[in-house]
Every structure is written in C-alpha cells, then in structure tokens.
Coordinates of C-alpha atoms in Angstrom, one line a residue:
X21 CA 0.0 0.0 0.0
X22 CA 1.3 3.5 -0.9
X23 CA 2.0 5.0 2.5
X24 CA 1.8 8.6 1.2
X25 CA -1.6 7.9 -0.3
X26 CA -2.7 6.2 2.9
X27 CA -1.6 9.3 4.9
X28 CA -3.4 11.6 2.5
X29 CA -6.7 9.7 2.6
X30 CA -6.5 9.4 6.4
X31 CA -6.1 13.1 6.8
X32 CA -9.0 13.9 4.4
X33 CA -12.1 15.1 6.1
X34 CA -14.9 12.7 5.5
X35 CA -18.7 12.2 5.4
X36 CA -20.3 8.9 6.4
X37 CA -24.0 8.5 5.4
X38 CA -24.4 4.7 5.8
X39 CA -23.1 3.2 9.0
X40 CA -25.1 0.9 11.3
X41 CA -24.6 1.2 15.0
X42 CA -25.2 -2.5 15.4
X43 CA -22.3 -3.3 13.1
X44 CA -19.9 -0.7 14.4
X45 CA -18.8 -2.3 17.7
X46 CA -15.2 -2.8 18.6
X47 CA -14.3 -6.5 18.6
X48 CA -12.2 -6.0 21.8
X49 CA -15.3 -4.5 23.5
X50 CA -17.3 -7.6 22.5
X51 CA -14.7 -9.9 24.0
X52 CA -14.7 -7.9 27.2
X53 CA -18.5 -8.0 27.4
X54 CA -18.4 -11.7 26.8
X55 CA -15.9 -12.3 29.6
X56 CA -17.8 -10.0 31.9
X57 CA -21.4 -11.2 31.3
X58 CA -21.2 -14.9 30.5
X59 CA -19.1 -17.3 32.6
X60 CA -19.3 -19.9 29.8
X61 CA -17.4 -17.5 27.6
X62 CA -14.7 -16.6 30.1
X63 CA -12.1 -18.5 28.1
X64 CA -13.1 -17.3 24.7
X65 CA -10.2 -15.8 22.7
X66 CA -10.3 -13.1 20.1
X67 CA -9.6 -15.6 17.3
X68 CA -12.5 -17.8 18.5
X69 CA -14.9 -14.8 18.6
X70 CA -13.9 -13.2 15.3
X71 CA -15.6 -15.6 12.8
X72 CA -18.9 -15.3 14.7
X73 CA -19.0 -11.5 14.3
X74 CA -16.7 -10.6 11.4
X75 CA -16.2 -11.9 7.9
X76 CA -13.0 -13.9 7.8
X77 CA -11.1 -15.6 5.0
X78 CA -12.6 -18.9 4.0
X79 CA -16.2 -18.0 4.9
X80 CA -18.8 -18.1 2.0
X81 CA -19.5 -14.6 0.8
X82 CA -23.3 -14.8 1.0
X83 CA -26.1 -12.8 2.5
X84 CA -26.9 -15.6 4.9
X85 CA -23.4 -15.7 6.4
X86 CA -23.2 -11.9 6.5
X87 CA -26.6 -11.5 8.2
X88 CA -25.9 -14.2 10.7
X89 CA -23.3 -12.0 12.3
X90 CA -26.1 -9.7 13.5
X91 CA -27.8 -12.6 15.2
X92 CA -24.7 -13.1 17.3
X93 CA -24.2 -9.4 17.9
X94 CA -27.7 -8.9 19.2
X95 CA -26.7 -11.0 22.3
X96 CA -24.3 -8.2 23.3
X97 CA -27.0 -5.5 23.6
X98 CA -27.7 -6.9 27.1
X99 CA -27.5 -3.9 29.4
X100 CA -27.9 -0.1 29.2
X101 CA -24.2 0.3 29.9
X102 CA -23.2 -1.9 26.9
X103 CA -25.6 -0.1 24.5
X104 CA -24.3 3.2 25.6
X105 CA -20.7 2.1 25.4
X106 CA -21.2 0.8 21.8
X107 CA -22.8 4.1 20.8
X108 CA -20.0 6.1 22.4
X109 CA -17.2 4.1 20.8
X110 CA -18.9 4.1 17.4
X111 CA -18.7 7.9 17.5
X112 CA -15.2 8.1 18.8
X113 CA -13.9 5.6 16.1
X114 CA -15.5 7.7 13.3
X115 CA -14.0 10.9 14.7
X116 CA -10.5 9.3 14.9
X117 CA -10.9 8.4 11.2
X118 CA -11.4 12.1 10.5
X119 CA -15.1 11.7 9.8
X120 CA -16.5 15.2 10.2
X121 CA -20.2 14.5 9.6
X122 CA -21.9 11.1 10.1
X123 CA -25.4 9.8 10.0
X124 CA -25.5 6.8 12.3
X125 CA -28.5 4.5 11.8
X126 CA -29.8 2.1 14.4
X127 CA -32.7 -0.3 14.8
X128 CA -34.6 0.1 18.1
X129 CA -36.2 -3.3 17.9
X130 CA -32.8 -5.0 17.6
X131 CA -31.4 -3.2 20.6
X132 CA -34.5 -4.1 22.6
X133 CA -34.6 -7.8 21.9
X134 CA -32.5 -9.0 24.9
X135 CA -33.5 -6.4 27.4
X136 CA -37.1 -6.3 26.4
X137 CA -37.1 -2.5 27.1
X138 CA -39.3 0.1 25.3
X139 CA -38.2 1.8 22.1
X140 CA -38.4 5.1 23.9
X141 CA -35.9 3.9 26.5
X142 CA -33.3 2.7 24.0
X143 CA -33.8 5.9 21.9
X144 CA -33.0 7.9 25.0
X145 CA -29.8 5.9 25.6
X146 CA -28.5 6.2 22.1
X147 CA -29.5 9.8 21.4
X148 CA -28.1 11.2 24.6
X149 CA -24.8 9.2 24.4
X150 CA -24.2 10.1 20.7
X151 CA -24.9 13.8 21.3
X152 CA -22.6 14.0 24.3
X153 CA -19.8 12.0 22.6
X154 CA -20.0 14.0 19.4
X155 CA -19.6 17.3 21.3
X156 CA -16.4 16.0 22.9
X157 CA -14.8 14.6 19.7
X158 CA -15.2 17.3 17.0
X159 CA -17.7 15.4 14.9
X160 CA -21.3 16.2 13.9
X161 CA -23.6 13.2 14.2
X162 CA -27.2 12.8 13.2
X163 CA -29.3 9.7 13.7
X164 CA -31.5 7.6 11.4
X165 CA -34.0 5.2 12.9
X166 CA -34.3 1.9 11.0
X167 CA -37.2 -0.5 10.6
X168 CA -37.0 -3.9 8.9
X169 CA -39.0 -5.0 5.9
X170 CA -39.4 -8.5 7.1
X171 CA -40.8 -7.4 10.5
X172 CA -43.7 -5.7 8.9
X173 CA -45.4 -2.2 8.8
X174 CA -46.9 -2.5 12.2
X175 CA -43.5 -2.4 13.9
X176 CA -42.6 0.2 11.4
X177 CA -45.4 2.4 12.6
X178 CA -44.2 2.1 16.2
X179 CA -40.6 2.9 15.2
X180 CA -41.8 6.0 13.3
X181 CA -43.7 7.2 16.4
X182 CA -40.5 7.2 18.5
X183 CA -38.4 8.7 15.6
X184 CA -40.8 11.6 15.4
X185 CA -40.7 12.1 19.1
X186 CA -36.9 12.4 19.1
X187 CA -36.6 14.9 16.2
X188 CA -35.2 17.4 18.7
X189 CA -32.6 15.0 19.9
X190 CA -30.6 14.4 16.7
X191 CA -33.0 12.2 14.7
X192 CA -33.2 13.4 11.1
X193 CA -34.7 10.5 9.2
X194 CA -35.9 6.9 8.9
X195 CA -34.5 4.0 7.1
X196 CA -36.0 0.8 5.7
X197 CA -33.6 -2.2 6.1
X198 CA -33.9 -5.9 6.6
X199 CA -34.5 -8.7 4.1
X200 CA -35.0 -7.3 0.7
X201 CA -35.8 -10.6 -1.0
X202 CA -39.5 -11.5 -0.7
X203 CA -40.4 -8.3 1.2
X204 CA -41.7 -5.5 -0.9
X205 CA -41.4 -1.9 0.2
X206 CA -45.0 -1.1 -0.8
X207 CA -46.6 -1.8 2.6
X208 CA -44.4 0.9 4.1
X209 CA -45.7 3.7 1.8
X210 CA -48.0 5.2 4.4
X211 CA -45.3 5.2 7.0
X212 CA -42.9 7.0 4.8
X213 CA -45.5 9.6 3.8
X214 CA -46.2 10.2 7.5
X215 CA -42.5 10.6 8.1
X216 CA -42.3 13.3 5.4
X217 CA -45.3 15.1 6.8
X218 CA -43.5 15.1 10.1
X219 CA -40.4 16.7 8.7
X220 CA -38.2 13.6 8.6
X221 CA -36.1 12.6 5.6
X222 CA -35.9 9.0 4.4
X223 CA -33.6 6.4 2.9
X224 CA -34.1 2.7 2.2
X225 CA -32.0 -0.3 1.4
X226 CA -32.8 -1.4 -2.1
X227 CA -30.9 -2.9 -5.1
X228 CA -28.7 -4.8 -2.8
X229 CA -30.0 -8.4 -2.9
X230 CA -32.8 -7.6 -5.4
X231 CA -32.5 -6.0 -8.8
X232 CA -33.3 -2.7 -10.4
X233 CA -37.0 -3.1 -10.0
X234 CA -36.6 -3.0 -6.3
X235 CA -34.8 0.4 -6.6
X236 CA -37.6 1.7 -8.9
X237 CA -40.3 0.6 -6.4
X238 CA -38.5 2.3 -3.6
X239 CA -38.3 5.5 -5.5
X240 CA -41.9 5.5 -6.7
X241 CA -43.7 4.2 -3.6
X242 CA -41.6 5.6 -0.8
X243 CA -40.5 8.9 -2.4
X244 CA -37.1 8.5 -0.7
X245 CA -34.3 11.0 -0.7
X246 CA -31.5 8.5 -0.7
X247 CA -31.0 4.8 -1.4
X248 CA -28.8 2.4 0.7
X249 CA -26.6 0.5 -1.7
X250 CA -28.7 0.7 -4.9
X251 CA -25.9 -0.8 -6.9
X252 CA -28.2 -3.1 -9.0
X253 CA -29.8 -0.1 -10.5
X254 CA -27.0 -0.4 -13.0
X255 CA -29.0 -3.3 -14.5
X256 CA -31.6 -1.0 -16.0
X257 CA -30.7 2.3 -17.8
X258 CA -34.1 3.7 -17.1
X259 CA -33.7 3.3 -13.3
X260 CA -30.2 4.9 -13.5
X261 CA -31.8 7.9 -15.3
X262 CA -34.5 8.1 -12.7
X263 CA -31.9 8.3 -10.0
X264 CA -30.3 11.2 -11.9
X265 CA -33.5 13.0 -12.7
X266 CA -34.7 12.8 -9.0
X267 CA -31.2 13.8 -7.6
X268 CA -31.3 10.7 -5.4
X269 CA -28.0 10.0 -3.6
X270 CA -26.7 6.4 -3.5
X271 CA -25.1 5.2 -0.3
X272 CA -22.6 2.7 -1.7
X273 CA -20.8 0.3 0.5
X274 CA -18.4 -1.7 -1.7
X275 CA -16.7 -4.1 0.8
X276 CA -20.0 -4.9 2.4
X277 CA -21.4 -5.8 -1.1
X278 CA -18.5 -8.1 -1.6
X279 CA -18.9 -9.8 1.8
X280 CA -22.7 -10.2 1.4
X281 CA -22.5 -11.7 -2.1
X282 CA -23.9 -8.7 -4.0
X283 CA -20.7 -8.6 -6.1
X284 CA -18.0 -11.2 -6.6
X285 CA -15.1 -8.9 -7.3
X286 CA -14.5 -5.3 -6.1
X287 CA -13.0 -4.4 -9.5
X288 CA -16.4 -5.2 -11.1
X289 CA -18.4 -3.2 -8.5
X290 CA -21.0 -1.0 -10.2
X291 CA -20.1 2.1 -8.2
X292 CA -17.7 3.3 -10.9
X293 CA -20.2 2.9 -13.7
X294 CA -22.9 4.6 -11.7
X295 CA -20.6 7.5 -10.8
X296 CA -19.5 8.0 -14.4
X297 CA -23.1 8.0 -15.5
X298 CA -23.8 11.0 -13.3
X299 CA -25.5 9.4 -10.3
X300 CA -24.8 11.1 -6.9
X301 CA -22.7 8.2 -5.5
X302 CA -21.1 8.2 -2.0
X303 CA -18.8 5.7 -0.3
X304 CA -19.5 4.3 3.1
X305 CA -18.6 1.5 5.5
X306 CA -22.0 -0.1 6.3
X307 CA -20.7 -2.2 9.2
X308 CA -17.1 -1.5 10.2
X309 CA -16.9 -4.4 12.6
X310 CA -18.4 -7.1 10.3
X311 CA -16.3 -6.1 7.3
X312 CA -13.2 -5.0 9.4
X313 CA -13.0 -1.7 7.6
X314 CA -12.7 2.0 8.3
X315 CA -13.9 4.8 6.0
X316 CA -10.2 5.4 5.2
X317 CA -9.6 1.8 4.0
X318 CA -12.9 1.8 2.2
X319 CA -11.9 4.9 0.2
X320 CA -8.5 3.5 -0.5
X321 CA -9.9 0.2 -1.7
X322 CA -12.3 2.2 -4.0
X323 CA -9.2 4.0 -5.4
X324 CA -7.2 0.9 -6.0
X325 CA -10.0 -1.4 -7.4
X326 CA -12.2 1.2 -9.2
X327 CA -9.4 3.5 -10.4
X328 CA -10.7 6.5 -8.6
X329 CA -8.2 9.3 -8.0
X330 CA -8.3 11.7 -5.0
X331 CA -10.4 14.2 -6.9
X332 CA -13.1 11.5 -7.4
X333 CA -13.0 10.8 -3.7
X334 CA -13.4 14.5 -2.9
X335 CA -16.3 14.8 -5.4
X336 CA -18.2 11.9 -3.9
X337 CA -17.5 13.3 -0.4
X338 CA -19.2 16.6 -1.5
X339 CA -22.1 14.5 -2.9
X340 CA -22.4 13.0 0.6
X341 CA -22.4 16.4 2.2
X342 CA -25.0 17.7 -0.2
X343 CA -27.1 14.6 0.5
X344 CA -27.0 15.1 4.3
X345 CA -30.4 15.1 6.0
X346 CA -29.9 18.6 7.4
X347 CA -32.0 21.8 7.0
X348 CA -30.9 23.5 3.8
X349 CA -29.0 26.3 5.5
X350 CA -27.0 23.8 7.7
X351 CA -26.4 21.6 4.7
X352 CA -25.1 24.5 2.7
X353 CA -22.8 25.4 5.6
X354 CA -21.5 21.8 5.7
X355 CA -20.8 21.7 2.0
X356 CA -19.0 25.1 2.3
X357 CA -16.8 23.7 5.1
X358 CA -15.8 20.8 3.0
X359 CA -15.0 23.0 0.0
X360 CA -12.8 25.1 2.2
X361 CA -11.1 22.1 3.8
X362 CA -10.3 20.6 0.4
X363 CA -9.0 23.9 -0.9
X364 CA -6.7 24.1 2.2
X365 CA -5.5 20.6 1.5
X366 CA -4.8 21.4 -2.1
X367 CA -2.7 24.4 -1.1
X368 CA -0.7 22.4 1.4
X369 CA 0.0 19.7 -1.3
X370 CA 1.2 22.3 -3.8
X371 CA 3.2 24.4 -1.4

C-alpha cells in the first residue's frame, strides 16, 4: 500500500452516510463484554470470537453468512451500559478516522430484543450518548432510525412514532432495512408519507439483494431522498436515469457488497459505472466491525479497485455532504466547510 496515499486519505475530512450502529462495535469490546457477562465465555479468545461477528477468509460470501453476524451481535445488547458504550465508541472511532459528519443509523427493535425494554428507553440511551460524545470529539452526528421490511409495517409504525418524538434529539430521518428478497417496500408507503409530513427525511435499502425493479419501487412508492446500496440499479438504464432525474443519492458500501455476495469482485463493482453515469454516489462502510474496515480503508480500496483518484473521492464526499439530512442552511454550511477544507488541503500539497 502506498504510505503517502494512505496518509493523504487518512487526513482527508470525510462524510459517512451509511453506518449501522449495530455493526460498528469494537471487537475488543465484544470480547470484554463476553468475559464479563457470561461465565461460559470466560475462556473465549479473540480468534475464537472473530468468525462469529466478522467476515474472515474462507467463509462463504453470502447474505446468509453476513446477516448471521447480526444474530450473534444482538446478544451483546444486554445492558444499558453496553448499548451506551457501543454508541459512544462508534462515534469516537469515526472521529478518529477524521469523519467530520456522520449519519449513524440504528434499529430500536434489535437493541431491545434481549433487554425487552421500550423503544423510547433505547432511543434515550442512544440519542443522549451520541450527542454527548460527538460534542467531545469534534464530529457532527445525526441519527437515522431503522425499521425492517421482514418485521412488517406494524412495527414500522411504532418505530416511526419514536423517531418523530426524538426529532429534537438528533433524529433526522428513517431507514428501511432488513431482508429485501421477498419483502416489498410497498406496505411501508403510508409510513414514509407520515415521516415526510412530520419533517423527517428518508432512505431505504434497495438494489442490494434484489434487482433494479426494487430500486424503482423504492423511488416511486416511498418517495425517498437516498438509497442504501442501490448498486443493482445499473442493470436498467431507465432506473439509473430516474436516480439522476430525481437527484437521489446512493449510499454505496463496496466491501459490504463483496462480503454479502452482491458482487463477486470489487474491481467489477457497479459504483464506478454509476458514478461515471452521473449518479450522486457516495462511499460508506455499512458495518465496520463485520467487514473489518474504516472509511479510510474503504476509500483506498475504491481508489485501487475502481481506479478513482483523490479528486473522485473528494467529489463523492461533496455529494455526501449535499445529501446530508440537514435543514438547507445547515447543509449549505456543511458543504461550504468541506469545499474550504479541500482547498486548504490542495494548497498544502502544492506548497
């Protein structure tokens, strides 16, 4: 790896639009929790834990293997202290990677499964912890509240209720996640309309494990502002054009797509083709723990495998800033700050 390039990308101010709290935990923290809370796991080593929570060489690159990691991770959301610690460390790790603006998404139902607490309770833990930590570490963080397709619109309605009630505590939007195959977005149409009416923005996972039709349905039925992944839009030129016409930002996560079987080779990832076509593409980590990545390594991998240069990375970072779920004045200020930071960086490199 080119050390000079690594240093340059590490120092680059960044935007992260697609990162799941549940997939952002430190593996050392998980090991400590396991040793503290379960006597049967006292002797567990890091190498023994890793394949259960992280993609490792030799594992099949499939959605089933990838999603099974979350089933294990849910067992660690077993106390208020652990959930707050995971939230705090997720923000700190992003800040140390020079992420200046992040939208961190989380699924209240997933965090409540072990504790059987209310959505409001877990919202309180996450929102307050994230706000306090962000203020300490020079990073701006907003929150997206996720609901799962396969868990149905009734739970989605309950999740939206708490998202709306926490708009003044950093929540700026909702997200539709979960199993794409076999679960249409259409039943969630009234939920997303109610979210818009309440002033929340929206994104949804689509075009990940299903094709371009899933992306089109998400655009038309949910009227979303951004799409999580969306890479299979490349299969239909009309869908690509719709993304461009609607100014819809794609939250691309290349390494995650490789690990979950969406693509078989990073060099063939559709991100480059979509970017060259004029789609507002962005680069994100998705689940830093599961894929063992940082946003810095993700950007470097995109440069090496997709032949992006540093200007392509900066351009997509500006796309991400422009796609942030902030009020227009705040979003304009965010974009202006990144333009200024990049200009300063260019001056230093030419001095």
